[in-house]
XYZ file of C-alpha atoms in Angstrom:
312
model
C -66.851 88.615 25.077
C -65.731 86.538 22.056
C -68.534 84.569 20.511
C -68.193 80.789 21.008
C -67.647 78.893 17.823
C -69.847 76.081 19.150
C -72.521 76.266 21.947
C -74.594 73.280 23.026
C -77.326 73.862 25.484
C -79.188 71.111 27.306
C -78.771 68.527 24.503
C -80.949 65.473 24.937
C -81.230 62.452 22.619
C -83.656 59.700 23.334
C -84.465 56.539 21.310
C -87.678 55.133 22.546
C -87.601 55.050 26.419
C -83.800 55.163 26.374
C -81.992 58.377 26.983
C -78.599 58.329 25.047
C -77.571 61.918 25.849
C -78.935 63.567 29.082
C -78.893 67.356 29.340
C -75.395 68.067 28.066
C -74.042 71.760 27.780
C -70.696 73.065 26.824
C -68.963 75.601 24.441
C -65.874 75.662 22.277
C -64.131 78.920 21.954
C -62.159 80.252 18.952
C -58.823 78.575 18.485
C -59.506 76.123 21.226
C -58.939 72.363 21.095
C -61.751 70.825 23.166
C -61.959 67.082 23.986
C -64.866 64.830 24.606
C -63.381 62.013 26.802
C -65.079 58.807 27.926
C -65.338 55.080 27.403
C -66.683 53.531 24.164
C -70.537 53.843 24.327
C -70.613 56.944 26.602
C -72.396 59.018 24.030
C -69.460 61.038 22.455
C -70.374 60.089 18.873
C -73.979 60.700 19.357
C -73.125 64.233 20.454
C -70.989 64.724 17.381
C -73.762 63.243 15.050
C -76.281 65.547 16.611
C -73.918 68.598 15.902
C -73.562 67.850 12.195
C -77.234 66.703 11.934
C -76.432 63.120 11.040
C -79.047 62.306 13.501
C -81.753 64.590 14.973
C -81.659 65.458 18.626
C -84.693 65.213 20.948
C -84.285 68.639 22.517
C -81.723 71.318 23.317
C -79.986 73.907 21.209
C -76.840 73.721 19.120
C -75.347 76.874 17.632
C -72.327 77.235 15.375
C -71.092 80.894 15.373
C -74.506 81.921 16.640
C -76.302 80.094 13.920
C -78.921 77.554 15.137
C -78.413 74.157 13.278
C -82.200 73.676 12.994
C -83.500 77.075 11.931
C -80.374 78.162 9.882
C -78.726 74.855 9.037
C -76.982 75.928 5.846
C -75.355 78.978 7.416
C -74.407 76.960 10.490
C -72.914 73.981 8.765
C -70.965 75.834 6.243
C -68.369 76.718 9.150
C -67.913 72.988 9.931
C -65.352 70.373 8.644
C -65.809 66.917 10.086
C -64.656 63.344 10.080
C -67.201 61.484 11.969
C -65.969 58.006 10.999
C -62.914 56.820 8.975
C -62.525 59.169 6.037
C -63.780 57.489 2.878
C -62.254 58.149 -0.555
C -62.244 56.660 -4.067
C -59.311 54.393 -3.894
C -58.609 54.247 -7.719
C -58.370 58.105 -7.850
C -55.337 60.103 -6.710
C -55.521 62.161 -3.497
C -55.723 65.335 -5.624
C -58.513 63.974 -7.740
C -60.424 63.084 -4.625
C -59.930 66.584 -3.149
C -61.158 68.191 -6.450
C -64.303 65.922 -6.526
C -65.030 66.916 -2.982
C -64.500 70.598 -3.766
C -66.871 70.465 -6.694
C -69.506 69.608 -4.350
C -69.007 72.546 -2.019
C -71.410 75.380 -2.003
C -68.272 77.630 -1.700
C -65.895 77.976 -4.777
C -62.681 76.207 -4.163
C -59.765 77.396 -6.192
C -56.788 75.232 -7.189
C -54.676 77.523 -5.171
C -56.765 76.767 -2.091
C -56.280 72.939 -2.774
C -52.573 73.378 -3.224
C -52.385 75.377 0.124
C -54.294 72.595 1.986
C -52.139 69.866 0.505
C -49.014 71.754 1.702
C -50.593 72.267 5.091
C -51.158 68.488 5.708
C -47.771 67.617 4.126
C -49.125 65.453 1.329
C -47.248 67.195 -1.628
C -45.195 64.042 -2.379
C -48.161 61.703 -2.430
C -51.014 63.836 -3.662
C -50.734 62.537 -7.163
C -50.659 58.910 -6.105
C -53.757 56.727 -5.969
C -55.395 56.599 -2.578
C -55.293 52.803 -2.590
C -51.529 53.083 -2.088
C -51.764 55.395 1.025
C -51.013 54.278 4.476
C -53.680 54.717 7.213
C -51.720 57.998 8.316
C -51.724 59.352 4.867
C -55.534 58.762 4.539
C -55.976 60.468 7.818
C -53.985 63.480 6.510
C -56.096 63.392 3.251
C -59.140 63.347 5.520
C -57.896 66.419 7.362
C -57.366 68.183 4.057
C -60.929 67.346 2.974
C -62.248 68.709 6.161
C -60.295 72.028 5.748
C -60.847 72.578 2.082
C -63.770 75.037 2.448
C -61.978 76.978 5.255
C -64.150 76.011 8.277
C -63.958 77.713 11.729
C -64.746 74.466 13.522
C -63.238 70.991 12.905
C -64.784 67.956 14.394
C -63.121 64.651 14.760
C -64.592 61.330 16.197
C -61.804 59.075 17.444
C -59.396 60.410 14.824
C -56.311 58.573 15.957
C -57.911 55.047 15.981
C -55.427 52.622 14.193
C -52.723 55.133 13.892
C -49.079 54.367 15.075
C -47.369 56.699 17.584
C -45.903 58.664 14.890
C -49.260 59.222 13.090
C -50.839 60.233 16.382
C -48.014 62.821 16.967
C -48.376 64.152 13.404
C -52.163 64.519 13.828
C -51.719 66.399 17.169
C -49.207 68.836 15.730
C -51.505 69.534 12.896
C -54.239 70.359 15.114
C -52.157 72.542 17.298
C -50.993 74.463 14.216
C -54.607 75.058 13.073
C -55.698 76.157 16.480
C -52.918 78.706 16.345
C -54.524 79.987 13.145
C -57.835 80.415 15.046
C -59.467 77.208 14.027
C -61.455 75.485 16.798
C -61.335 71.733 17.081
C -63.757 69.301 18.787
C -62.334 65.858 19.140
C -63.613 62.802 20.863
C -61.511 59.946 22.139
C -61.042 57.241 24.746
C -57.264 57.645 24.655
C -56.431 59.542 27.769
C -52.818 60.165 27.034
C -53.443 61.616 23.632
C -56.104 63.870 24.892
C -53.881 65.198 27.654
C -51.202 66.080 25.038
C -53.682 67.588 22.576
C -56.468 69.453 24.326
C -56.843 72.893 26.022
C -59.990 71.802 27.822
C -61.947 68.491 28.100
C -65.301 67.107 29.191
C -65.880 63.641 30.564
C -68.916 61.889 29.189
C -70.216 58.852 31.103
C -73.465 57.004 30.290
C -74.756 60.034 28.303
C -74.092 62.592 31.060
C -71.373 65.290 31.244
C -69.783 64.535 34.652
C -66.691 66.926 34.671
C -65.327 69.739 32.499
C -61.984 71.426 33.056
C -59.166 73.404 31.660
C -56.250 71.004 30.927
C -53.493 73.479 32.294
C -55.504 73.896 35.502
C -56.399 70.301 35.873
C -53.003 69.120 36.595
C -52.910 71.348 39.618
C -56.657 71.356 40.497
C -57.962 69.619 43.527
C -54.412 68.872 44.702
C -53.893 69.197 48.550
C -51.292 71.629 49.948
C -48.824 68.740 50.302
C -47.252 67.581 47.059
C -45.107 64.625 46.320
C -41.477 65.439 45.196
C -39.210 63.028 43.473
C -35.509 63.447 44.701
C -32.590 61.308 43.506
C -30.181 61.506 46.526
C -26.640 59.979 46.936
C -25.300 58.186 48.942
C -28.617 56.288 49.611
C -27.996 55.101 53.204
C -26.837 58.550 54.374
C -29.772 60.225 52.816
C -32.193 57.680 54.416
C -30.658 58.512 57.828
C -30.815 62.188 57.515
C -34.412 62.145 56.338
C -35.476 59.857 59.139
C -33.574 62.173 61.651
C -35.427 65.235 60.360
C -38.723 63.344 60.698
C -39.387 63.575 56.878
C -41.427 60.657 55.513
C -40.404 59.211 52.292
C -40.970 56.192 50.039
C -37.996 54.594 48.124
C -38.173 53.492 44.554
C -39.297 49.757 44.309
C -36.021 48.882 42.559
C -34.096 49.981 45.676
C -32.318 52.762 43.886
C -31.681 56.145 45.539
C -34.892 57.705 44.291
C -36.923 59.177 47.104
C -40.534 60.228 46.959
C -41.020 62.781 49.658
C -44.468 64.420 50.591
C -43.825 68.104 51.540
C -45.200 71.485 51.364
C -43.718 73.050 48.245
C -42.330 76.060 50.193
C -40.269 73.788 52.414
C -38.375 72.133 49.503
C -35.634 74.857 49.044
C -34.540 74.701 52.709
C -34.563 70.753 52.624
C -32.284 71.007 49.505
C -30.025 73.381 51.288
C -29.799 71.125 54.377
C -29.133 68.056 52.169
C -26.282 69.911 50.370
C -24.759 71.100 53.691
C -24.771 67.460 54.749
C -22.718 66.461 51.571
C -25.575 64.732 49.865
C -25.434 64.777 46.173
C -28.831 65.961 44.757
C -29.321 64.841 41.104
C -33.120 65.378 40.871
C -35.808 67.406 42.412
C -39.172 67.426 40.651
C -42.845 67.639 41.675
C -45.065 64.800 40.821
C -48.318 66.035 39.196
C -51.201 63.876 38.506
C -51.834 62.799 35.011
C -55.144 63.070 33.137
C -55.558 59.423 33.490
C -55.111 59.618 37.278
C -57.640 62.333 37.580
C -60.054 60.619 35.185
C -59.949 57.536 37.283
C -60.485 59.671 40.431
C -63.517 61.410 38.918
C -65.104 58.318 37.368
C -64.525 56.207 40.592
C -66.265 58.971 42.536
C -69.090 59.041 40.047
C -69.410 55.217 40.068
C -67.989 54.682 36.580
C -64.863 53.390 34.965
C -62.931 53.593 31.700
C -63.320 50.435 29.706
């Protein structure tokens, strides 16, 4: 089996009598984008801070490529690039000067060619010689990604990376992370933005009140826990004739609230081809047939409601 890039086992963080993180375990595989999902204050940032040793955990084990962060910290952390809060730079220096300053502090020798390669990867070629004070928030985020990548890490860690970004900036970040994952880089990202996590992640874990309450594969999650019956959206014309036929066939449906000819029909998927054939034979025009799958937001609300929590 392939060695996980990140392994967290029974992580606990206590402050006084209060337990902030309660027995959390998960792993991140090579080339995987793994999301920590949960409301603000759930403990996501504490997990990330524990991984990079900005805070000391109370108990549990954290390994990066098999290296324990406590007993072999230097070897473990050299494989990590992270932005735990908003990336900070020297505003009166150019982007390139900032990257070179950061490179000079690395234990690993960073060549000018490597810096140039990273600048191209994050699409900052046109702005890299401008002062950072002139950068937009999205450009600063790209420079932050460049900084995190400069020493060629195997694991990238981001805490709420799209906060404050506009939709274009979010999309750009998402595409960058997917490109890096294709190159074998693993990404651990925390967020409370469900839609973004659904578009970005391969797997996700839900963190509530310091506990890991759910972990799932994103591709499987949209079909997991679904009953045999599924809801199908069908646009059928003419409206009145379609209504009469469906009723005569004892097929339950719900019409779109705006009164248009959009039907939502609950059916076993294997019955849909015959229904389409029957509608066509009855001279019904069929413009749309599509299954309605549950979004991550709907699944999140189901899970957290079941567990007595909610997204704030």
